[in-house]
Coordinates of C-alpha atoms in Angstrom, one line a residue:
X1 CA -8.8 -44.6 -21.3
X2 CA -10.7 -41.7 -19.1
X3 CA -10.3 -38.6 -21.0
X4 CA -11.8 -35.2 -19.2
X5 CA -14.5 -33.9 -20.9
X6 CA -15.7 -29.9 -20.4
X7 CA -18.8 -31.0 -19.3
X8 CA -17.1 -32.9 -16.7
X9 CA -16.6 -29.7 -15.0
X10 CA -20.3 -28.6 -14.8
X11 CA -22.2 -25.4 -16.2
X12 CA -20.7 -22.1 -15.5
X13 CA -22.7 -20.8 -12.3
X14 CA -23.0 -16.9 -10.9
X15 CA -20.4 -15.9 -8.3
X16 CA -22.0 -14.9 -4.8
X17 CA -20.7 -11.8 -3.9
X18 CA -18.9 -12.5 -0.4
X19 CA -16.7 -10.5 1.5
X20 CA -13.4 -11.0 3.6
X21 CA -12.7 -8.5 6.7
X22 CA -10.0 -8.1 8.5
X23 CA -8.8 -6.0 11.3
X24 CA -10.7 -3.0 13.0
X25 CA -10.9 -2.7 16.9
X26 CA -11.1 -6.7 18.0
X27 CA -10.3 -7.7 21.2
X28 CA -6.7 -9.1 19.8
X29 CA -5.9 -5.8 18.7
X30 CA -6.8 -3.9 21.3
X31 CA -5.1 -5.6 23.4
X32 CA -2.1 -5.8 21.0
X33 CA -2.1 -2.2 20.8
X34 CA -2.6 -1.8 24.5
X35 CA 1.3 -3.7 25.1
X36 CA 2.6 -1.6 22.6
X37 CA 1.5 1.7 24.4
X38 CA 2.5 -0.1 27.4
X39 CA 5.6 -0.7 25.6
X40 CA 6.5 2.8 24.6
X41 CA 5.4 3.9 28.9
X42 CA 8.6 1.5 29.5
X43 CA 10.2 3.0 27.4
X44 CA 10.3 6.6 28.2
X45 CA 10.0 5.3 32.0
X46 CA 13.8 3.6 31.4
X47 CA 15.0 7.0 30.1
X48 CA 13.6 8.7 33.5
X49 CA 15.5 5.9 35.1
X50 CA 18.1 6.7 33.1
X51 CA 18.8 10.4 34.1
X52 CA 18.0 9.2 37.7
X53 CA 21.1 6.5 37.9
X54 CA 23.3 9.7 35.9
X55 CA 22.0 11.8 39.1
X56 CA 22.6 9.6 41.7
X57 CA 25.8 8.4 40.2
X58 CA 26.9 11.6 40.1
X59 CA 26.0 12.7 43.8
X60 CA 27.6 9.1 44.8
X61 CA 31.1 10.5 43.0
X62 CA 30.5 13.7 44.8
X63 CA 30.4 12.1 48.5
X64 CA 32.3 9.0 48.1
X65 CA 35.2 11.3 46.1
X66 CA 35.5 14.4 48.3
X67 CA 36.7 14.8 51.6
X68 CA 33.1 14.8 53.3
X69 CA 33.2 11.2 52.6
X70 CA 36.6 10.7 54.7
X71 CA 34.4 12.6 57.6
X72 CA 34.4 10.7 60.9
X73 CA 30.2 11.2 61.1
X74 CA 29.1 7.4 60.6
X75 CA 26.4 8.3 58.6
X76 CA 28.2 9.8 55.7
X77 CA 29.6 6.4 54.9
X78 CA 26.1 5.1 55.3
X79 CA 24.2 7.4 53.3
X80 CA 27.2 7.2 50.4
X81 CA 26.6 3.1 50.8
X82 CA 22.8 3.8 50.4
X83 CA 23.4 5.8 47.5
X84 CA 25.1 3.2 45.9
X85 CA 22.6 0.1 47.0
X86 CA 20.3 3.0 45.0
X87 CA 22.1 3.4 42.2
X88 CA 22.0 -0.3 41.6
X89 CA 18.5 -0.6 42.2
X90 CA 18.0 2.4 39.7
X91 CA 20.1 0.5 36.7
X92 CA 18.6 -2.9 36.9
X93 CA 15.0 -1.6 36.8
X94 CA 16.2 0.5 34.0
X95 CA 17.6 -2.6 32.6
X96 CA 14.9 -5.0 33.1
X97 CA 12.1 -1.9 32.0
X98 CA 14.3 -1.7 28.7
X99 CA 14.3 -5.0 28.1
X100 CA 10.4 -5.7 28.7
X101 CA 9.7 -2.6 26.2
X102 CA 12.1 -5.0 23.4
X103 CA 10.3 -8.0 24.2
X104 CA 7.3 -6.5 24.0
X105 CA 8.0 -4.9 20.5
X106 CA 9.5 -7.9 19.3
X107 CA 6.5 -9.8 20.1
X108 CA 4.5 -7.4 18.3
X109 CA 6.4 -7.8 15.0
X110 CA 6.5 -11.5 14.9
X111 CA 2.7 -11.7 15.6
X112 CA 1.9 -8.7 13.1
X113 CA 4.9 -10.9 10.6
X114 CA 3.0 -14.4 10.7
X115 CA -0.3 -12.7 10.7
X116 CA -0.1 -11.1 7.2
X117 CA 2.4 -14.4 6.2
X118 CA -1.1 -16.3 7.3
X119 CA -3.5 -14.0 5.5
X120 CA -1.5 -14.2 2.2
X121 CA -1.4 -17.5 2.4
X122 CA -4.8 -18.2 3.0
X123 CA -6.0 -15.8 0.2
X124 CA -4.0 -17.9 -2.0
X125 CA -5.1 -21.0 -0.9
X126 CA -8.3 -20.0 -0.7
X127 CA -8.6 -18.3 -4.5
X128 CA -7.0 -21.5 -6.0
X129 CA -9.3 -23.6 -4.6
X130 CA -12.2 -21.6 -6.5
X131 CA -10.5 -23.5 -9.8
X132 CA -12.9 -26.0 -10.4
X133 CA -16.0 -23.4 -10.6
X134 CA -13.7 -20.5 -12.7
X135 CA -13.4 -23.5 -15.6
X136 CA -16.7 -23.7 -16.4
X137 CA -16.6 -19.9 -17.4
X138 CA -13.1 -20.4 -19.5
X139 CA -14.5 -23.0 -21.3
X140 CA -18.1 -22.7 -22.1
X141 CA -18.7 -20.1 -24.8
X142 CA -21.6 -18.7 -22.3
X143 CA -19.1 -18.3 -19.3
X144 CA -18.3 -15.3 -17.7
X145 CA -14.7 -14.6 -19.5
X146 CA -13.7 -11.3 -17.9
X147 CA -14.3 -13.0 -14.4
X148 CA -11.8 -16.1 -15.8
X149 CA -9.2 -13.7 -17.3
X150 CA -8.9 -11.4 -13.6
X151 CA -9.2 -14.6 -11.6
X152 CA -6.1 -16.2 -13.6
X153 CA -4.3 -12.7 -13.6
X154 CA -4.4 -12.8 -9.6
X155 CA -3.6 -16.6 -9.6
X156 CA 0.0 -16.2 -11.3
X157 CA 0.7 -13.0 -8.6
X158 CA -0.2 -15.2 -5.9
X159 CA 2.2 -17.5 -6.9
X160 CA 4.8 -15.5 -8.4
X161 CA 7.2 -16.2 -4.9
X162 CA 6.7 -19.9 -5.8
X163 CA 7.0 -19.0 -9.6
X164 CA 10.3 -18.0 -8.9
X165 CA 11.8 -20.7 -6.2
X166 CA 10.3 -23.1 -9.3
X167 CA 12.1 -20.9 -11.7
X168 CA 15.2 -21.1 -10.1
X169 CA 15.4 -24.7 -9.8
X170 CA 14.5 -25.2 -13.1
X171 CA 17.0 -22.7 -14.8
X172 CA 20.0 -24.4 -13.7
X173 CA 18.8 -27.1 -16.3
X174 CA 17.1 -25.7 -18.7
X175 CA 19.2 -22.4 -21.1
X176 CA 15.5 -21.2 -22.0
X177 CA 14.3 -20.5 -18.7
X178 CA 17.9 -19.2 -17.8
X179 CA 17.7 -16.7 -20.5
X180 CA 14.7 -15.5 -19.1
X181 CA 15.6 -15.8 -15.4
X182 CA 18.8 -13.6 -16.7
X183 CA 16.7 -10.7 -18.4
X184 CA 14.6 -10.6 -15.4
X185 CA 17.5 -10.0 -13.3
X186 CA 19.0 -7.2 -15.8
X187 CA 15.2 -5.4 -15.5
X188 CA 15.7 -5.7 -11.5
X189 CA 19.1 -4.1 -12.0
X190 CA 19.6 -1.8 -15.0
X191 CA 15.7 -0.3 -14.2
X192 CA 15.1 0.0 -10.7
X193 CA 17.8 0.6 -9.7
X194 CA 18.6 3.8 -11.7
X195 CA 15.2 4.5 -12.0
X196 CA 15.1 4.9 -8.5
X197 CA 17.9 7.1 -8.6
X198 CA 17.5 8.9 -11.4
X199 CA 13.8 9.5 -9.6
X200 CA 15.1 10.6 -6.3
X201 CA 16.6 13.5 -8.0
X202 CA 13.8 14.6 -10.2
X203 CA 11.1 17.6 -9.6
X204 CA 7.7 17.6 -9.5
X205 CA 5.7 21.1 -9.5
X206 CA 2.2 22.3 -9.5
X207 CA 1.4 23.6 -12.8
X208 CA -0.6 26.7 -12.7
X209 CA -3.9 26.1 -14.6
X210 CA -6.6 23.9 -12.3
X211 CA -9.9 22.9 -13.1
X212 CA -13.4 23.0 -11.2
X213 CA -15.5 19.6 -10.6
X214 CA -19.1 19.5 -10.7
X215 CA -20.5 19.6 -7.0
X216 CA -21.3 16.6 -5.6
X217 CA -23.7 15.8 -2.8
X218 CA -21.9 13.0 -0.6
X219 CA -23.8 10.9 1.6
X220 CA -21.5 7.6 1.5
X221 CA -18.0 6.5 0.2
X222 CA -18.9 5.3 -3.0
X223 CA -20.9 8.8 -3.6
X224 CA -17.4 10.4 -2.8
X225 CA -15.3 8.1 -5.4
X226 CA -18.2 8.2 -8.1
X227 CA -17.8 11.9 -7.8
X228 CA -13.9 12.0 -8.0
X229 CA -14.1 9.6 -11.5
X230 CA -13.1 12.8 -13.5
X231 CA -10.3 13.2 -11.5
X232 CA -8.1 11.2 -13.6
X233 CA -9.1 12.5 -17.0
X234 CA -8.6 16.3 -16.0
X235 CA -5.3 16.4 -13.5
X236 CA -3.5 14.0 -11.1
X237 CA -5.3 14.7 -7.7
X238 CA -8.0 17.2 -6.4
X239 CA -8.9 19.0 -3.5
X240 CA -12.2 19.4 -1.8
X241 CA -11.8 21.8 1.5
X242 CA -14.8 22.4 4.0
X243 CA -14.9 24.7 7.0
X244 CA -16.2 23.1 10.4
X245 CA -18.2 24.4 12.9
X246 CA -16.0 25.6 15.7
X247 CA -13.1 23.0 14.4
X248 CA -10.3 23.2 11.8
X249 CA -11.2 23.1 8.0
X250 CA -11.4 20.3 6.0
X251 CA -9.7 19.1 3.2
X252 CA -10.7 15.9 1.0
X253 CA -7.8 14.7 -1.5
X254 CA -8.4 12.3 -3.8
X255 CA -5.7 10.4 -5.8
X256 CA -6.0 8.6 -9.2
X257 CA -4.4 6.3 -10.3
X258 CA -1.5 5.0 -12.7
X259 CA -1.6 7.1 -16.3
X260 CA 0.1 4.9 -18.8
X261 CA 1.9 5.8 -21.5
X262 CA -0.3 5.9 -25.3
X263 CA 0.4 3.3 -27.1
X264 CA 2.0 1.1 -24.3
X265 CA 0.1 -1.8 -25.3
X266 CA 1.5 -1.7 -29.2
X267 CA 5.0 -0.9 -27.9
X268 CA 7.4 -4.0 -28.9
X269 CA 11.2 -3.6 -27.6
X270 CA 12.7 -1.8 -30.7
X271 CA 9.9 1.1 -30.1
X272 CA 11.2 1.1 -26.5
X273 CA 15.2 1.2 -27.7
X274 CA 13.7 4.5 -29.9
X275 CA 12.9 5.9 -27.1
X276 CA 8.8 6.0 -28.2
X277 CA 7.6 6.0 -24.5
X278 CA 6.6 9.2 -23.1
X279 CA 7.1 9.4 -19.1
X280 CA 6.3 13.1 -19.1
X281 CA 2.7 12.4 -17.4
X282 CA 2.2 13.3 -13.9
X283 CA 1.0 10.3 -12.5
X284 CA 3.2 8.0 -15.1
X285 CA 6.3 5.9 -14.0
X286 CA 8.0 8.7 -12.2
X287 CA 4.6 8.8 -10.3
X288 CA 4.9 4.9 -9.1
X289 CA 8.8 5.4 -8.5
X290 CA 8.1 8.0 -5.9
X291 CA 5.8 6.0 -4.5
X292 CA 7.4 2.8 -4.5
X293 CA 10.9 3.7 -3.5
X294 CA 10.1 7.3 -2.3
X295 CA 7.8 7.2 0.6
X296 CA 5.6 9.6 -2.2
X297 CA 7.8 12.3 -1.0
X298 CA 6.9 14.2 -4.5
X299 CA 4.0 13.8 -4.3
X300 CA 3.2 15.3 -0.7
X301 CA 5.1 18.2 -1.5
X302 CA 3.2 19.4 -4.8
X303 CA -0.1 18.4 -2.7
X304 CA 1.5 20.7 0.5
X305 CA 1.5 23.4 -2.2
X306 CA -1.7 23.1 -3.5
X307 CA -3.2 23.0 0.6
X308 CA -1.4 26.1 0.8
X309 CA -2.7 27.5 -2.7
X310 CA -6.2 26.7 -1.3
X311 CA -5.7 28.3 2.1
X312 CA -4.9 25.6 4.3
X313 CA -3.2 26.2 7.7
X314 CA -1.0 24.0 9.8
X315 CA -3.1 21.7 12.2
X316 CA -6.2 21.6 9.3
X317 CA -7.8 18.2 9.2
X318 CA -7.0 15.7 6.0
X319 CA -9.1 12.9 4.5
X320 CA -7.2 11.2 1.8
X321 CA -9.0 8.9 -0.6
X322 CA -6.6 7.1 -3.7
X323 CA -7.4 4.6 -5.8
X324 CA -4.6 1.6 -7.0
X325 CA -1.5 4.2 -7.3
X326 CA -3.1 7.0 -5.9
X327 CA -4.1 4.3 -2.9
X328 CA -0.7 3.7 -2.4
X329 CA 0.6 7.4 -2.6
X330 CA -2.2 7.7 0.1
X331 CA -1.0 4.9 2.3
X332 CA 2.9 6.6 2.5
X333 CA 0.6 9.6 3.5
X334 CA -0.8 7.6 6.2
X335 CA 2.9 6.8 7.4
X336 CA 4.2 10.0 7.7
X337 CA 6.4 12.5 6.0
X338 CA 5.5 16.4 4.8
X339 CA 1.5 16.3 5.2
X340 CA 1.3 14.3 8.3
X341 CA 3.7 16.7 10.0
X342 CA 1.8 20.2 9.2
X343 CA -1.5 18.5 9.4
X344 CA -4.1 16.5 11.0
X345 CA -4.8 13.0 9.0
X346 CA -7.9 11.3 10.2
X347 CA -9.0 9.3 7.7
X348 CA -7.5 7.4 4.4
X349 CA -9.3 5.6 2.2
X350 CA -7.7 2.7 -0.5
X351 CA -9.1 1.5 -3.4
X352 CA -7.5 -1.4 -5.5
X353 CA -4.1 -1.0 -3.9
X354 CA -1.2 -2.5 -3.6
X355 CA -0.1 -3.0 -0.3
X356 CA 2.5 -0.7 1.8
X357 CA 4.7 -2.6 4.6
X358 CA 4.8 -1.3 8.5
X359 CA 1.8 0.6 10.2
X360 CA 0.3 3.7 9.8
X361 CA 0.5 6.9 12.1
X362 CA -1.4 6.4 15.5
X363 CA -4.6 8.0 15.1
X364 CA -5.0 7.7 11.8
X365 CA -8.1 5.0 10.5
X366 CA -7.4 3.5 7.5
X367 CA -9.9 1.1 5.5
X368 CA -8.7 -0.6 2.1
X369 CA -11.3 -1.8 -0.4
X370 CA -10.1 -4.9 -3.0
X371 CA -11.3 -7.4 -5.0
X372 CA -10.1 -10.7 -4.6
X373 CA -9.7 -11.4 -8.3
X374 CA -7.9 -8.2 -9.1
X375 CA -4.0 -8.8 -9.1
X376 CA -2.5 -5.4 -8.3
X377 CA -3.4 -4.9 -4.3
X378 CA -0.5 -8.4 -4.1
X379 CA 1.9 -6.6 -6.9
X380 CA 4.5 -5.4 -4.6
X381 CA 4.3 -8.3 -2.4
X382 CA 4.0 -6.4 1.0
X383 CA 0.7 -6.6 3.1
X384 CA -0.6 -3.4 5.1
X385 CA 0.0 -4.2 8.8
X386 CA -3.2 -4.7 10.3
X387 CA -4.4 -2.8 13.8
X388 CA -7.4 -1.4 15.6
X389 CA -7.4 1.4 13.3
X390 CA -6.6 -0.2 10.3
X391 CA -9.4 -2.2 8.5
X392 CA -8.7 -4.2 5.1
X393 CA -11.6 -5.3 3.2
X394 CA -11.8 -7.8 0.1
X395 CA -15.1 -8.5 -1.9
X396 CA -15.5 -10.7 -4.8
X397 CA -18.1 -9.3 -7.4
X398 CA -18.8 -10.6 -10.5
X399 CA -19.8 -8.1 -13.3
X400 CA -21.3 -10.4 -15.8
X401 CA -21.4 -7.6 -18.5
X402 CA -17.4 -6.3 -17.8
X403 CA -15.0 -7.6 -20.8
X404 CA -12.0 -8.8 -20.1
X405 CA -8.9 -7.3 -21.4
X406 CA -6.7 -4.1 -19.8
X407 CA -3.3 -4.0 -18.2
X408 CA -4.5 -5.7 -14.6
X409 CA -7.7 -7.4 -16.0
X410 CA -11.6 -6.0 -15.6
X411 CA -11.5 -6.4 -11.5
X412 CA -9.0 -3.5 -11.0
X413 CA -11.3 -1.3 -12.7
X414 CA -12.6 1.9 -10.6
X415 CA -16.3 1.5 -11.5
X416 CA -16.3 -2.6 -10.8
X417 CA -15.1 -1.3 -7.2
X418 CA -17.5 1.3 -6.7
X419 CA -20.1 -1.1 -7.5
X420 CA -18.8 -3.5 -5.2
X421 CA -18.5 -0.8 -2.4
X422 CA -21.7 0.2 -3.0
X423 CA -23.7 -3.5 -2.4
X424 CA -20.8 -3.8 0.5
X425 CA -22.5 -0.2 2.3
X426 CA -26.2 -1.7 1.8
X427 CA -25.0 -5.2 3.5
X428 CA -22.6 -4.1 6.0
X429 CA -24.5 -6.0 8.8
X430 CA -24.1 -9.3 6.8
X431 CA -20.4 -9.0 6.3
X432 CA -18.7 -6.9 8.7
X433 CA -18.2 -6.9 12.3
X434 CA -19.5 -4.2 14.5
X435 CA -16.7 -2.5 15.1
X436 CA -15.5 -2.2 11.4
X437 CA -19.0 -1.0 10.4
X438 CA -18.4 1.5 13.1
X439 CA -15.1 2.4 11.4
X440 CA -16.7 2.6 8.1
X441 CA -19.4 4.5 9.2
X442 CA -17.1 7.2 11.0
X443 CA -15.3 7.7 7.7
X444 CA -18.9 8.1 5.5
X445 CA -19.4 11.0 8.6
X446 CA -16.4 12.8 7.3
X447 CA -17.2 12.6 3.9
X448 CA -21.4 13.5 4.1
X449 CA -21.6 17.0 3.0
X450 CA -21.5 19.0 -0.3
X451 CA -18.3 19.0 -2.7
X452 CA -16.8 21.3 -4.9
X453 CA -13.6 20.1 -6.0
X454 CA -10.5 21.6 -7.3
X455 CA -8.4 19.4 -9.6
X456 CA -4.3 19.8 -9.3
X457 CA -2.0 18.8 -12.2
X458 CA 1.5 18.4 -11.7
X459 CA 4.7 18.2 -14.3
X460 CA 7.9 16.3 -14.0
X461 CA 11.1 18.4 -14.5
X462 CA 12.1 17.8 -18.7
X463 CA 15.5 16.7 -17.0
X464 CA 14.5 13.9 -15.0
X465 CA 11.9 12.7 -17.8
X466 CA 14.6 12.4 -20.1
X467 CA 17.1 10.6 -18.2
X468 CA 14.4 8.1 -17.0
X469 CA 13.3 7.6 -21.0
X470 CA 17.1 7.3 -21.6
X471 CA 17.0 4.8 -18.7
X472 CA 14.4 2.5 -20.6
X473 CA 15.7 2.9 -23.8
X474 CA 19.3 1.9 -22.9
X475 CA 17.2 -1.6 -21.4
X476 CA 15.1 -2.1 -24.2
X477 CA 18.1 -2.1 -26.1
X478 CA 20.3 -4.1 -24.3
X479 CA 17.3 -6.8 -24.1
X480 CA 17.0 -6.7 -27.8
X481 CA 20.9 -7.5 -27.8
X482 CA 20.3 -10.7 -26.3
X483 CA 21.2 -14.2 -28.2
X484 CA 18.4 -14.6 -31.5
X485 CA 16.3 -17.6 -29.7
X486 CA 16.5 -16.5 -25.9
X487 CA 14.5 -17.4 -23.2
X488 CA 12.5 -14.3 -24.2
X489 CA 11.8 -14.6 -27.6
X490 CA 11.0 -18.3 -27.2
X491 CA 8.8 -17.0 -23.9
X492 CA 6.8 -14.7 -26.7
X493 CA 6.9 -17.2 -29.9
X494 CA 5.0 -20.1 -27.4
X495 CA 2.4 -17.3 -26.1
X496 CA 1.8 -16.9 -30.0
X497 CA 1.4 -20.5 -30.4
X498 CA -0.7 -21.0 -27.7
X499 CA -3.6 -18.5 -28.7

């Protein structure tokens, strides 16, 4: 009998560091972009057309109605019959201008549709594939274990769509996998959605007291983030602001990201039904419903007040920079809402990410910075839509001294990316194209300069925090309540037996 051996799978070799680019200012989407402007020319041209065929249709009445038009004059008639021949004229190019502009819009989604359906797919494909040189480093005792634990982490997100079809199937068969299947669905339904209420209706403020950062000399993005890594310990975002030569100040905001609860780790279900978890942290749970479900419209508010705190006007230019939470708070930025209507947005920067569905605002460049072995830029399932202006990059660096451990695994952590930013600025020619290195470039312009932060922290309104810890607690219990020997229990007894 053959019997697989570890050696069979070789000795546990270093990880090149490689990078995957996508989007920027190619030649597709240019001239995808150019159709959609054409798009949106048809479209105001149709409502021109529009109040034309109302005018002429309303001259035509006029003549054809009043008693000019029973005149004996032949041309009367005439002109009310050209009238008419241009009414008709007027309403099918109206029509057939209308109806270019959907098509045109339509083809636009479906490409923009199967092109992230592709990319996903061949991220997956592609990481899988990497298998049979991660083993090495799960099983030899010299392997690199934090890269094995953040590769296998990504694996199961990646596949969590199929996970579930697969789960579905097998449920109807087996009452263990049903039980589970069945407290999933009572955490999709008890949680979010009250959370999301219960979230909606909450306040967030400014609290008074800020704090100073150390200035910092910026020359290139990961100067910029390596100065903002206090950020996170003293508040929940911070402002930089710098006056322009014969142009509009501006203002650098930087976002953290997700501040966990102490103690989350140790927390079984009974501490949870207690009510044990604290959600009173700025950038906690109520922080990721907002942005999740809220199009961050919280957060932009306390961060309008602190602009205006700091002297900001209406029209002042904004340069948003967020890592994994904070990226996403600064991607619903991007999109729209409070900020992006009082001020200028001209450049966002992600870090470690999830990914936010539909485009940005035109005009605004957006670059997002990943690593492919770091699960939480495919949580939420949703790639950013790609576009001339928007630029996604993913590197895989391997940090043979990280440990591997933490919620989302070493990967997601914000000095592996700097790190991986950093080689990524001093080989730009070797992996990105020259548009994107133009694009990265421009937003390393906007950041050169000297920094002297201000750091913001907000609070949550002891109302909302307490329904939302009521929320949990209420699940927790319930869950608990399920049959002794569930899908759960059993889920966490093999784990056990496993290790």
């Amino acid at each position: 009998m053959f019997v697989i051996a570890e050696d069979h799978y070789g000795e546990p070799a270093p990880r090149r560091y490689s990078v995957q680019a996508h989007g920027g200012p190619t030649e597709l989407n240019l001239v995808l972009e150019s159709l959609q402007m054409a798009a949106q020319g048809l479209t105001r041209a149709d409502a021109v057309a529009e109040e034309q065929r109302r005018a002429l249709g309303g001259i035509t009445a006029e003549i054809i109605g009043s008693v000019a038009g029973l005149a004996l004059h032949w041309r009367i008639p005439m002109l009310g019959a050209q009238l008419g021949i241009s009414l008709a004229e007027t309403s099918v190019g109206a029509w057939a201008m209308g109806e270019t502009a959907r098509a045109v819009r339509s083809a636009h989604d479906r490409y923009r549709d199967t092109e992230a359906l592709l990319a996903r797919s061949m991220g997956t494909a592609r990481h899988l594939a990497q298998y049979p040189q991660i083993h090495p480093h799960l099983m030899d005792p010299q392997g690199d274990k934090a890269l094995a634990d953040a590769w296998g982490r990504t694996a199961v997100v990646s596949l969590g769509q199929g996970s579930q079809l697969v789960l579905n199937l097998l449920a109807r068969k087996h009452p263990v996998l049903r039980s589970s299947k069945e407290a999933s669905g009572l955490v999709a339904q008890s949680l979010l959605e009250k959370a999301r209420r219960i979230s909606r209706e909450s306040t967030q403020t400014l609290k008074r007291k800020t704090r100073p950062l150390a200035a910092t000399e910026v020359d290139l993005l990961s100067d910029h983030l390596q100065g903002q890594s206090e950020v996170a310990t003293l508040g929940d975002f911070s402002i930089s602001s710098r006056p322009q030569p014969g142009a509009s100040t501006r203002h650098v905001i930087h976002i953290p990201g997700l501040e966990l609860p102490a103690g989350l780790e140790d927390m079984d279900l009974d501490g949870l039904a207690q009510g044990e978890l604290d959600l009173s942290a700025g950038r906690g749970l109520n922080s990721l419903l907002d942005a999740g479900t809220n199009e961050s419209a919280h957060l932009q508010g306390v961060i309008d007040q602190a602009l205006q705190d700091s002297g900001a006007r209406p029209g002042d230019e904004l340069i948003i920079t967020g890592y994994s939470l904070g990226g996403l708070h600064a991607l619903n930025i991007a999109a729209g809402g409070t900020l992006a209507s009082k001020y200028r947005i001209s450049q966002v920067a992600t870090v470690a990410a999830p990914g936010r569905e539909g485009p940005a605002l035109p005009g605004v460049r957006t670059t997002s910075f990943q690593d492919a072995n770091d699960p939480v830029p495919r949580l939420l399932g949703g790639p950013s839509e790609l576009s001339a202006d928007r630029v996604e990059i993913t590197y895989e660096h391997q940090a043979p001294k990280a440990e591997p451990g933490g919620v989302f695994g070493a990967s997601h952590g914000y000095a592996h990316n700097i790190d991986a930013i950093r080689i990524l600025e001093g080989q730009a020619t070797d992996h990105l194209d020259e548009g994107q290195r133009a694009q990265l470039a421009e937003l390393d312009e906007s950041l050169r300069g000297a920094h002297e932060a201000t750091v913001y922290s907000t609070e949550w309104d002891s109302e909302g925090v307490e329904k939302l810890e009521e929320a949990i607690a209420e699940l927790a219990g319930r869950m608990e309540e399920l049959p002794s020997g569930s899908g759960l229990e059993r889920a966490q007894d093999e784990a056990v037996e496993q290790r």
